[in-house]
Every structure is written in structure tokens, then in C-alpha cells.
Amino acid sequence: MNHGKNCQDGKQRWAIALHGGAGTIPRDSSEARKQQHIVALTEALTIGRDILAQGGTSLDAVEQVVRYLEDCPLFNAGRGAVFNREGVNELDAAIMDGRDLSAGAVAAVRYVKNPISLCRRIMEDGEHVLMAGRGAEAYARNSELELMDDAYFHTEYRYNQWQRELEIPTAAVNRGTVGAVAMDVRGNLASATSTGGLANKMPGRVGDSPVIGCGTFADNTTCAISCTGNGEEFIRKTVASRIALQMELKAQSLDDAMKDVVMNRLSRDSGGVIGVDAQGNAVLHYNSAGMNRGAADSTGRFQVAIWEW
Ligand code: ASP
């Protein structure tokens, strides 16, 4: 098989990056707690790496990585999602296919165990892109996706965090969205993002993650992007598509475009971005204290970190 530009030195190229949110555990957390995060990020990255190294699609890689992170209670997505002001877990997610710009997204849904797989169903069905609330939940039920009751999403850690937030509301939001971007051996890009949003958010509040071009974007001609951080800021500045447009219109590299947007256009401590370009460069930047993240590619790169690499 001829993989064209994706074949270097006879080796098929692929790349993946993931994040587990820009809101990290405190630096002075116990070694055991830090290790839990590193182990989970490593496990997630291994899932994505194995799919891509075996010739799987970028869509499968990002969906499976995000499903793993949704199931892991350490991160603010799926099980482990933050509580809103009424003590409910409302979930947002999106997936996008860089081949044809098809996309599926859900906003403010409850009960859906893996919102990212619901997004994929919506994308593949093709009639709509973004579905919200009860309609999206009915869609999941009709698609025979797994539904869980509220207790499944309730974790002690997030509940206590919400209780503290009720007592002393902080501007410093509790962030922890998960996301993945990938390029497969055919050169196709894909992006997936899933979140419980911001802790103590108003019921019905929707962040950037399910808004195509803001928290999630993929286009084979430029890059795949997934964001984490203060969603209102990322929506106003259309962060994901801005990075792609700077590459397209200013001929900037992914690294230059992402650095410019994250460091110069976003307000300080607002979050971070991961991306992969059509040449298989995995790039990660953040302007927050840290970002749970990882990157791997066909050259042997395999890195996970919360703070410095
Ligand atoms: N971006 C997400 C939101 O605003 C939150 C996060 O990344 O933690 O909903």
C-alpha cells in the first residue's frame, strides 16, 4: 500500500495527543495521587497508540481514548464529572472527522455513560450536528447506548469540591475536560472532547467543548484541535478554528499558530490546547498552571505529564 506523504523511511506515520484538563491537582498533592493521574494518562495514551500503530483510524483512536477517560473517575468527564449548581452532572462532548468536516456533538446531557460515542452516532447519522438535553438523551436511548443513573456519575471528590464551591465560590474554576486528537496512517485527522463543564455552573450552561470551531475542530488540510479551560473564553475567541485559520491564511505552523492563540490571545490562566497537523506533528500548549496531557507518534515519542515534560 502506498501511503504517500504519510510514509517516511518506509514507516507509516501516525500521531496522537490527549489531555485530561487544564485544571490539575495541586502540585503539593501526594506522590500517590500524582501517580494515579500519570498511570491513567499513560493507559489512555497506550490505547490510542495501539490503535494507530496497528493501522486503525484516527476516529477510533480519539473515541476510544476519550471513552477510557470518561470512565476514569479522576477526570471531569463521564464518571467523575463536576456538579452543577443544582447538584446534577450535565455533560458536553463533540467529535469531528477531518476528512469531510462531519461532526457530532451533545450539550447538557445526563445519564449517557459515554457521551463521545453518542456524538459519533450523531455524526455518522448525519442529519444533525449538535443535540442538547432530553432530545439527545432520547437519541442515546434509541441508539441503545449505555445509560446510567445519577449515582454512577456521583464521585465523592467532585461532590466535596462542589460543597466547597457553594460555601466559597471561586473564580478559579475546576477544570478537567478530556480530549484527544490524532492523525492515522492514511493521513486522516480527528478530534474528540468530553466534559462535565465548569464546577457549580448554572443548569443548562454549555461550554466550548461541543461547539465546533471553539473547543473541538478537525480538518485534514490543517489540523485537529481539542481545548480545555474556561469555555466562555474559548467560545468568544473561537479558539480551535482560529488556530486552523491562522495556519491556512497566514501559513503558520501548528506550533506557531497555537502558541500565538494560547499565549497572546487567551487571557492568562484560561487553559490549554492540544493539536495534530497533517504532517503528524503533535503540539500541546497551555497558559494555566499545568495540563494533564500526553503525546505519542510513530517515531517512538511517548510522553505524559501534568506540569513540565
Ligand atoms: N472547557 C470546559 C468548559 O468550559 C471546561 C474544562 O475544560 O475543564 O465547559
CSV table of N, CA and C in Angstrom, one decimal, residues 141-209:
chain,number,residue,atom,x,y,z
A,141,ARG,N,-30.9,6.7,24.0
A,141,ARG,CA,-31.8,5.5,24.3
A,141,ARG,C,-32.1,4.7,23.1
A,142,ASN,N,-32.5,5.5,22.0
A,142,ASN,CA,-32.9,4.8,20.8
A,142,ASN,C,-31.7,4.1,20.1
A,143,SER,N,-30.5,4.6,20.4
A,143,SER,CA,-29.3,4.1,19.7
A,143,SER,C,-28.8,2.9,20.6
A,144,GLU,N,-29.5,2.6,21.7
A,144,GLU,CA,-29.1,1.5,22.6
A,144,GLU,C,-27.7,1.7,23.2
A,145,LEU,N,-27.4,3.0,23.4
A,145,LEU,CA,-26.1,3.3,24.1
A,145,LEU,C,-26.4,3.1,25.6
A,146,GLU,N,-25.3,2.9,26.3
A,146,GLU,CA,-25.5,2.6,27.8
A,146,GLU,C,-25.9,3.9,28.5
A,147,LEU,N,-27.0,3.8,29.3
A,147,LEU,CA,-27.4,4.9,30.2
A,147,LEU,C,-27.2,4.5,31.7
A,148,MET,N,-26.9,5.4,32.5
A,148,MET,CA,-26.6,5.1,33.9
A,148,MET,C,-27.5,6.1,34.8
A,149,ASP,N,-27.7,5.7,36.0
A,149,ASP,CA,-28.5,6.7,36.8
A,149,ASP,C,-27.5,7.7,37.5
A,150,ASP,N,-28.1,8.7,38.2
A,150,ASP,CA,-27.2,9.7,38.7
A,150,ASP,C,-26.1,9.2,39.6
A,151,ALA,N,-26.4,8.2,40.3
A,151,ALA,CA,-25.4,7.7,41.3
A,151,ALA,C,-24.1,7.3,40.6
A,152,TYR,N,-24.2,6.8,39.4
A,152,TYR,CA,-22.9,6.4,38.7
A,152,TYR,C,-22.0,7.6,38.5
A,153,PHE,N,-22.6,8.8,38.3
A,153,PHE,CA,-21.7,10.0,38.0
A,153,PHE,C,-21.2,10.7,39.2
A,154,HIS,N,-21.8,10.3,40.4
A,154,HIS,CA,-21.5,10.9,41.6
A,154,HIS,C,-20.2,10.4,42.2
A,155,THR,N,-19.2,11.2,42.3
A,155,THR,CA,-18.0,10.8,43.0
A,155,THR,C,-17.8,11.7,44.2
A,156,GLU,N,-17.2,11.1,45.2
A,156,GLU,CA,-17.0,11.8,46.5
A,156,GLU,C,-16.2,13.1,46.2
A,157,TYR,N,-15.1,12.9,45.5
A,157,TYR,CA,-14.2,14.0,45.2
A,157,TYR,C,-14.9,15.2,44.6
A,158,ARG,N,-15.7,15.0,43.6
A,158,ARG,CA,-16.4,16.1,42.9
A,158,ARG,C,-17.5,16.7,43.8
A,159,TYR,N,-18.1,15.8,44.6
A,159,TYR,CA,-19.2,16.2,45.5
A,159,TYR,C,-18.6,17.2,46.5
A,160,ASN,N,-17.5,16.8,47.1
A,160,ASN,CA,-16.9,17.7,48.1
A,160,ASN,C,-16.4,19.0,47.5
A,161,GLN,N,-15.9,18.9,46.3
A,161,GLN,CA,-15.4,20.1,45.6
A,161,GLN,C,-16.6,21.0,45.4
A,162,TRP,N,-17.8,20.5,45.0
A,162,TRP,CA,-19.0,21.3,44.8
A,162,TRP,C,-19.4,21.9,46.1
A,163,GLN,N,-19.4,21.2,47.2
A,163,GLN,CA,-19.8,21.7,48.5
A,163,GLN,C,-18.9,22.9,48.9
A,164,ARG,N,-17.6,22.8,48.7
A,164,ARG,CA,-16.7,23.9,49.0
A,164,ARG,C,-17.0,25.1,48.1
A,165,GLU,N,-17.3,24.8,46.8
A,165,GLU,CA,-17.7,25.9,45.9
A,165,GLU,C,-18.9,26.6,46.3
A,166,LEU,N,-19.9,25.9,46.9
A,166,LEU,CA,-21.1,26.5,47.4
A,166,LEU,C,-20.8,27.5,48.5
A,167,GLU,N,-19.9,27.1,49.4
A,167,GLU,CA,-19.5,27.9,50.5
A,167,GLU,C,-18.7,29.1,50.1
A,168,ILE,N,-17.7,28.9,49.3
A,168,ILE,CA,-16.8,30.0,48.9
A,168,ILE,C,-16.6,29.9,47.4
A,169,PRO,N,-17.5,30.5,46.6
A,169,PRO,CA,-17.4,30.4,45.1
A,169,PRO,C,-16.1,31.0,44.7
A,170,THR,N,-15.4,30.3,43.9
A,170,THR,CA,-14.1,30.8,43.4
A,170,THR,C,-14.1,31.1,41.9
A,171,ALA,N,-13.4,32.1,41.6
A,171,ALA,CA,-13.3,32.4,40.1
A,171,ALA,C,-12.4,31.4,39.5
A,172,ALA,N,-11.5,30.9,40.3
A,172,ALA,CA,-10.6,29.8,39.8
A,172,ALA,C,-11.5,28.5,39.6
A,173,VAL,N,-11.9,28.3,38.4
A,173,VAL,CA,-12.8,27.2,38.1
A,173,VAL,C,-12.1,25.8,38.2
A,174,ASN,N,-12.9,24.8,38.4
A,174,ASN,CA,-12.3,23.5,38.5
A,174,ASN,C,-12.5,22.8,37.1
A,175,ARG,N,-11.3,22.8,36.4
A,175,ARG,CA,-11.4,22.3,35.0
A,175,ARG,C,-10.8,20.9,35.0
A,176,GLY,N,-11.2,20.2,34.0
A,176,GLY,CA,-10.6,18.8,33.9
A,176,GLY,C,-11.2,18.0,32.7
A,177,THR,N,-11.7,18.7,31.7
A,177,THR,CA,-12.2,18.2,30.5
A,177,THR,C,-11.2,17.2,29.9
A,178,VAL,N,-11.6,16.2,29.1
A,178,VAL,CA,-10.7,15.3,28.5
A,178,VAL,C,-10.8,15.5,26.9
A,179,GLY,N,-9.8,15.1,26.2
A,179,GLY,CA,-9.8,15.3,24.8
A,179,GLY,C,-8.7,14.5,24.1
A,180,ALA,N,-8.8,14.2,22.8
A,180,ALA,CA,-7.8,13.6,22.1
A,180,ALA,C,-7.8,14.0,20.6
A,181,VAL,N,-6.7,14.1,20.0
A,181,VAL,CA,-6.6,14.4,18.6
A,181,VAL,C,-5.6,13.4,18.0
A,182,ALA,N,-5.8,13.1,16.7
A,182,ALA,CA,-4.9,12.1,16.1
A,182,ALA,C,-4.9,12.2,14.6
A,183,MET,N,-3.7,11.7,14.1
A,183,MET,CA,-3.6,11.5,12.6
A,183,MET,C,-3.2,10.0,12.4
A,184,ASP,N,-4.0,9.4,11.5
A,184,ASP,CA,-3.7,8.0,11.3
A,184,ASP,C,-2.8,7.7,10.1
A,185,VAL,N,-2.5,6.5,9.8
A,185,VAL,CA,-1.5,6.2,8.8
A,185,VAL,C,-2.0,6.6,7.4
A,186,ARG,N,-3.3,6.9,7.2
A,186,ARG,CA,-3.8,7.4,5.9
A,186,ARG,C,-3.8,8.9,5.9
A,187,GLY,N,-3.3,9.5,7.0
A,187,GLY,CA,-3.2,11.0,7.0
A,187,GLY,C,-4.5,11.7,7.4
A,188,ASN,N,-5.5,10.9,7.9
A,188,ASN,CA,-6.7,11.5,8.3
A,188,ASN,C,-6.7,12.0,9.7
A,189,LEU,N,-7.2,13.2,10.0
A,189,LEU,CA,-7.2,13.8,11.3
A,189,LEU,C,-8.6,13.6,12.0
A,190,ALA,N,-8.6,13.6,13.3
A,190,ALA,CA,-9.9,13.5,14.0
A,190,ALA,C,-9.6,14.1,15.4
A,191,SER,N,-10.7,14.7,16.0
A,191,SER,CA,-10.7,15.3,17.3
A,191,SER,C,-11.9,14.9,18.1
A,192,ALA,N,-11.7,14.7,19.4
A,192,ALA,CA,-12.8,14.4,20.3
A,192,ALA,C,-12.6,15.1,21.7
A,193,THR,N,-13.7,15.6,22.2
A,193,THR,CA,-13.6,16.3,23.5
A,193,THR,C,-14.8,15.9,24.4
A,194,SER,N,-14.6,15.8,25.7
A,194,SER,CA,-15.8,15.4,26.5
A,194,SER,C,-15.6,16.1,27.9
A,195,THR,N,-16.7,16.6,28.5
A,195,THR,CA,-16.5,17.3,29.8
A,195,THR,C,-17.8,17.3,30.6
A,196,GLY,N,-17.6,17.6,31.9
A,196,GLY,CA,-18.7,17.9,32.8
A,196,GLY,C,-18.9,19.4,32.9
A,197,GLY,N,-18.0,20.2,32.2
A,197,GLY,CA,-18.0,21.6,32.2
A,197,GLY,C,-17.4,22.2,33.4
A,198,LEU,N,-17.9,23.4,33.8
A,198,LEU,CA,-17.3,24.1,35.0
A,198,LEU,C,-18.1,23.7,36.2
A,199,ALA,N,-17.3,23.5,37.3
A,199,ALA,CA,-18.0,23.2,38.6
A,199,ALA,C,-18.9,24.3,39.0
A,200,ASN,N,-20.1,23.9,39.5
A,200,ASN,CA,-21.1,24.9,40.0
A,200,ASN,C,-21.7,25.8,38.9
A,201,LYS,N,-21.6,25.3,37.7
A,201,LYS,CA,-22.2,26.1,36.5
A,201,LYS,C,-23.7,26.1,36.7
A,202,MET,N,-24.3,27.1,36.0
A,202,MET,CA,-25.8,27.1,36.0
A,202,MET,C,-26.3,26.0,35.2
A,203,PRO,N,-27.5,25.4,35.6
A,203,PRO,CA,-28.1,24.4,34.8
A,203,PRO,C,-28.3,24.9,33.4
A,204,GLY,N,-28.0,24.1,32.4
A,204,GLY,CA,-28.2,24.5,31.0
A,204,GLY,C,-27.0,25.2,30.4
A,205,ARG,N,-26.0,25.6,31.3
A,205,ARG,CA,-24.8,26.2,30.7
A,205,ARG,C,-24.1,25.2,29.8
A,206,VAL,N,-23.7,25.7,28.7
A,206,VAL,CA,-22.9,24.9,27.7
A,206,VAL,C,-21.6,25.5,27.5
A,207,GLY,N,-20.5,24.8,27.5
A,207,GLY,CA,-19.2,25.3,27.3
A,207,GLY,C,-18.7,25.2,25.9
A,208,ASP,N,-17.4,25.3,25.7
A,208,ASP,CA,-16.8,25.3,24.4
A,208,ASP,C,-16.7,23.9,23.8
A,209,SER,N,-16.6,22.9,24.6
A,209,SER,CA,-16.3,21.5,24.1
A,209,SER,C,-17.2,21.1,23.0
